[in-house]
Amino acid sequence: MQGLVSIIIPTYNSAKFIADTIQSVKNQTYSIWEIILVDDASTDDTILICQSFSKTDSRIKCFELSVNSGTGTARNFGLTKAFGDFIAFLDSDDLWKPFKLQKQIDFMNQNNLSMTFSFYECIDENGISLNKMICAPQKLTFRKLIFCNYIGNLTGIYNVNLFGKIPIPDYRKRQDWMMWLSILQMIKIAHPVPESLAYYRIRSRSISASKVNLLKHNFAVYRFYLNKNIVNSIGCMSIFLFTQIIVKRFYVVKLKNKSSCLHH
């Protein structure tokens, strides 16, 4: 099945990166797509750059929120404007490899899958490779996803004709994880394309300073989104920490040894 892919890109003060992000979609070998750019009240030139692309390519649609409301709100707004058979997400500083969409659509068709995702590589703020690829289990269950978000949001695609448009939970953080959890509750097992199809940009402001906040947001997912009591939420956090420290390292692979992630 070939169908229109709606790519939702929320933006906020992304003038330094957004042109490269958009161009990585324009470079796709699969051409049946639309970009839904939703600017979350940027104060730099992000919206002007987005508009310059929309003026020259009718597949690119640009919208602007009047008040900064967070990534989840921007993504939900983008969903209301999407007409695709598939929904995909891309953040405004990340990049796709040119064959990303074609490989995923083919993979979904060949394996009769309603959603999929892929491995991805890490780059630094200047786009330089960090020689690291993030892999995932070949059979990702809901239980595994509870204790580690193996789905890089920049790689996920789901079939709208089967799921409808799945709303993003109204949280400032971890909404993408919650959305994929809701899908895994329905399909039970997800399978990744077993190769890197995208580049995730690690920016200096997002590294160590957010570690404690990340734990707080994860606890909120267990306590309020998954409706677990305090004791169970603490237990989930313990398993989450174990997974991050011990288990996940088996899915972080040096690029010179790519094949080692395929058998886990």
GROMACS .gro file of C-alpha atoms in nm, residues 21-233:
model
  213
   21THR     CA    1   1.520   1.919   0.888
   22ILE     CA    2   1.275   2.016   0.614
   23GLN     CA    3   1.531   1.947   0.344
   24SER     CA    4   1.584   1.595   0.480
   25VAL     CA    5   1.216   1.530   0.408
   26LYS     CA    6   1.232   1.690   0.065
   27ASN     CA    7   1.521   1.452  -0.012
   28GLN     CA    8   1.307   1.143   0.051
   29THR     CA    9   1.297   0.879  -0.223
   30TYR     CA   10   0.930   0.831  -0.125
   31SER     CA   11   0.754   1.143  -0.252
   32ILE     CA   12   0.394   1.097  -0.136
   33TRP     CA   13   0.408   1.309   0.177
   34GLU     CA   14   0.298   1.634   0.333
   35ILE     CA   15   0.476   1.831   0.603
   36ILE     CA   16   0.267   1.993   0.875
   37LEU     CA   17   0.486   2.258   1.037
   38VAL     CA   18   0.343   2.396   1.361
   39ASP     CA   19   0.538   2.684   1.508
   40ASP     CA   20   0.485   2.718   1.883
   41ALA     CA   21   0.515   3.099   1.902
   42SER     CA   22   0.886   3.122   1.821
   43THR     CA   23   1.068   3.448   1.888
   44ASP     CA   24   1.338   3.396   1.624
   45ASP     CA   25   1.313   3.355   1.244
   46THR     CA   26   1.180   3.000   1.251
   47ILE     CA   27   0.840   3.088   1.106
   48LEU     CA   28   0.996   3.289   0.822
   49ILE     CA   29   1.215   2.995   0.724
   50CYS     CA   30   0.918   2.760   0.734
   51GLN     CA   31   0.712   2.994   0.521
   52SER     CA   32   0.990   3.018   0.264
   53PHE     CA   33   0.964   2.641   0.212
   54SER     CA   34   0.584   2.638   0.202
   55LYS     CA   35   0.585   2.903  -0.071
   56THR     CA   36   0.787   2.683  -0.305
   57ASP     CA   37   0.641   2.338  -0.229
   58SER     CA   38   0.266   2.284  -0.193
   59ARG     CA   39   0.328   1.969   0.013
   60ILE     CA   40   0.462   2.185   0.295
   61LYS     CA   41   0.202   2.354   0.515
   62CYS     CA   42   0.294   2.608   0.779
   63PHE     CA   43   0.090   2.705   1.084
   64GLU     CA   44   0.165   2.936   1.376
   65LEU     CA   45   0.032   2.917   1.733
   66SER     CA   46  -0.027   3.253   1.900
   67VAL     CA   47   0.082   3.135   2.247
   68ASN     CA   48   0.364   2.899   2.338
   69SER     CA   49   0.182   2.585   2.452
   70GLY     CA   50   0.431   2.299   2.438
   71THR     CA   51   0.523   2.024   2.196
   72GLY     CA   52   0.219   1.809   2.272
   73THR     CA   53  -0.025   2.088   2.189
   74ALA     CA   54   0.165   2.168   1.869
   75ARG     CA   55   0.159   1.804   1.761
   76ASN     CA   56  -0.213   1.775   1.834
   77PHE     CA   57  -0.279   2.086   1.628
   78GLY     CA   58  -0.077   1.927   1.349
   79LEU     CA   59  -0.293   1.615   1.369
   80THR     CA   60  -0.604   1.822   1.299
   81LYS     CA   61  -0.446   1.948   0.976
   82ALA     CA   62  -0.316   1.610   0.856
   83PHE     CA   63  -0.479   1.426   0.565
   84GLY     CA   64  -0.241   1.132   0.539
   85ASP     CA   65  -0.296   0.758   0.547
   86PHE     CA   66   0.007   0.747   0.777
   87ILE     CA   67   0.124   0.975   1.057
   88ALA     CA   68   0.494   1.031   1.118
   89PHE     CA   69   0.676   1.266   1.354
   90LEU     CA   70   0.998   1.461   1.322
   91ASP     CA   71   1.140   1.719   1.560
   92SER     CA   72   1.271   2.047   1.424
   93ASP     CA   73   1.639   1.970   1.484
   94ASP     CA   74   1.646   1.605   1.374
   95LEU     CA   75   1.706   1.457   1.028
   96TRP     CA   76   1.590   1.166   0.814
   97LYS     CA   77   1.802   0.961   0.578
   98PRO     CA   78   1.675   0.985   0.217
   99PHE     CA   79   1.532   0.632   0.204
  100LYS     CA   80   1.363   0.650   0.547
  101LEU     CA   81   1.000   0.666   0.439
  102GLN     CA   82   1.035   0.421   0.150
  103LYS     CA   83   1.200   0.157   0.369
  104GLN     CA   84   0.939   0.191   0.643
  105ILE     CA   85   0.638   0.184   0.412
  106ASP     CA   86   0.783  -0.120   0.233
  107PHE     CA   87   0.855  -0.288   0.569
  108MET     CA   88   0.499  -0.227   0.687
  109ASN     CA   89   0.354  -0.365   0.363
  110GLN     CA   90   0.577  -0.673   0.353
  111ASN     CA   91   0.507  -0.764   0.715
  112ASN     CA   92   0.144  -0.647   0.739
  113LEU     CA   93   0.223  -0.401   1.019
  114SER     CA   94   0.007  -0.114   1.138
  115MET     CA   95   0.298   0.077   1.291
  116THR     CA   96   0.673   0.060   1.295
  117PHE     CA   97   0.985   0.251   1.389
  118SER     CA   98   1.357   0.213   1.329
  119PHE     CA   99   1.703   0.243   1.474
  120TYR     CA  100   1.867   0.585   1.460
  121GLU     CA  101   2.206   0.751   1.495
  122CYS     CA  102   2.317   1.033   1.723
  123ILE     CA  103   2.473   1.357   1.605
  124ASP     CA  104   2.591   1.657   1.801
  125GLU     CA  105   2.462   2.013   1.788
  126ASN     CA  106   2.672   2.081   1.479
  127GLY     CA  107   2.557   1.773   1.293
  128ILE     CA  108   2.875   1.573   1.356
  129SER     CA  109   2.830   1.200   1.407
  130LEU     CA  110   2.877   1.072   1.761
  131ASN     CA  111   2.943   0.724   1.617
  132LYS     CA  112   2.654   0.579   1.812
  133MET     CA  113   2.345   0.396   1.693
  134ILE     CA  114   2.039   0.337   1.912
  135CYS     CA  115   1.875   0.001   1.846
  136ALA     CA  116   1.563  -0.166   1.984
  137PRO     CA  117   1.424  -0.514   2.056
  138GLN     CA  118   1.306  -0.696   1.744
  139LYS     CA  119   0.985  -0.780   1.930
  140LEU     CA  120   0.890  -0.478   2.136
  141THR     CA  121   0.609  -0.553   2.380
  142PHE     CA  122   0.401  -0.315   2.586
  143ARG     CA  123   0.577  -0.438   2.901
  144LYS     CA  124   0.922  -0.366   2.755
  145LEU     CA  125   0.809  -0.021   2.645
  146ILE     CA  126   0.682   0.059   2.997
  147PHE     CA  127   1.033   0.034   3.134
  148CYS     CA  128   1.222   0.196   2.845
  149ASN     CA  129   1.109   0.414   2.557
  150TYR     CA  130   1.278   0.220   2.279
  151ILE     CA  131   1.082   0.409   2.011
  152GLY     CA  132   1.264   0.715   1.886
  153ASN     CA  133   0.977   0.949   1.806
  154LEU     CA  134   1.159   1.075   1.497
  155THR     CA  135   1.131   0.722   1.351
  156GLY     CA  136   0.774   0.617   1.435
  157ILE     CA  137   0.495   0.577   1.178
  158TYR     CA  138   0.140   0.449   1.228
  159ASN     CA  139  -0.149   0.374   0.995
  160VAL     CA  140  -0.433   0.624   1.036
  161ASN     CA  141  -0.682   0.402   0.854
  162LEU     CA  142  -0.647   0.143   1.134
  163PHE     CA  143  -0.595   0.359   1.443
  164GLY     CA  144  -0.749   0.691   1.350
  165LYS     CA  145  -0.558   0.999   1.459
  166ILE     CA  146  -0.423   0.921   1.803
  167PRO     CA  147  -0.424   1.233   2.024
  168ILE     CA  148  -0.106   1.330   2.208
  169PRO     CA  149  -0.152   1.330   2.588
  170ASP     CA  150  -0.162   1.679   2.733
  171TYR     CA  151   0.170   1.668   2.919
  172ARG     CA  152   0.470   1.897   2.867
  173LYS     CA  153   0.711   1.603   2.870
  174ARG     CA  154   0.709   1.235   2.767
  175GLN     CA  155   0.394   1.268   2.555
  176ASP     CA  156   0.551   1.077   2.268
  177TRP     CA  157   0.625   0.780   2.495
  178MET     CA  158   0.266   0.783   2.621
  179MET     CA  159   0.130   0.786   2.267
  180TRP     CA  160   0.340   0.484   2.165
  181LEU     CA  161   0.234   0.307   2.486
  182SER     CA  162  -0.130   0.355   2.385
  183ILE     CA  163  -0.058   0.195   2.047
  184LEU     CA  164   0.132  -0.098   2.202
  185GLN     CA  165  -0.165  -0.161   2.430
  186MET     CA  166  -0.367  -0.223   2.114
  187ILE     CA  167  -0.124  -0.418   1.895
  188LYS     CA  168   0.073  -0.595   2.174
  189ILE     CA  169   0.400  -0.624   1.973
  190ALA     CA  170   0.582  -0.375   1.749
  191HIS     CA  171   0.872  -0.448   1.514
  192PRO     CA  172   1.141  -0.199   1.412
  193VAL     CA  173   1.307  -0.171   1.074
  194PRO     CA  174   1.643  -0.319   1.184
  195GLU     CA  175   1.863  -0.039   1.055
  196SER     CA  176   1.930   0.328   1.118
  197LEU     CA  177   1.700   0.556   0.919
  198ALA     CA  178   1.738   0.888   1.102
  199TYR     CA  179   1.968   1.120   1.294
  200TYR     CA  180   1.883   1.237   1.645
  201ARG     CA  181   2.052   1.562   1.742
  202ILE     CA  182   2.183   1.580   2.099
  203ARG     CA  183   2.202   1.942   2.206
  204SER     CA  184   2.412   2.070   2.494
  205ARG     CA  185   2.119   2.217   2.687
  206SER     CA  186   1.937   1.882   2.688
  207ILE     CA  187   2.202   1.656   2.843
  208SER     CA  188   2.274   1.624   3.218
  209ALA     CA  189   2.063   1.911   3.350
  210SER     CA  190   1.742   1.725   3.266
  211LYS     CA  191   1.826   1.391   3.435
  212VAL     CA  192   1.637   1.457   3.758
  213ASN     CA  193   1.344   1.613   3.573
  214LEU     CA  194   1.331   1.309   3.346
  215LEU     CA  195   1.282   1.085   3.650
  216LYS     CA  196   1.003   1.310   3.774
  217HIS     CA  197   0.827   1.299   3.438
  218ASN     CA  198   0.866   0.920   3.418
  219PHE     CA  199   0.713   0.881   3.763
  220ALA     CA  200   0.419   1.096   3.649
  221VAL     CA  201   0.365   0.861   3.353
  222TYR     CA  202   0.339   0.561   3.584
  223ARG     CA  203   0.136   0.735   3.853
  224PHE     CA  204  -0.110   0.939   3.647
  225TYR     CA  205  -0.107   0.818   3.285
  226LEU     CA  206  -0.092   0.444   3.360
  227ASN     CA  207  -0.291   0.495   3.684
  228LYS     CA  208  -0.059   0.292   3.905
  229ASN     CA  209  -0.058   0.343   4.280
  230ILE     CA  210   0.244   0.494   4.454
  231VAL     CA  211   0.402   0.160   4.547
  232ASN     CA  212   0.368   0.022   4.193
  233SER     CA  213   0.495   0.350   4.048
   0.00000   0.00000   0.00000
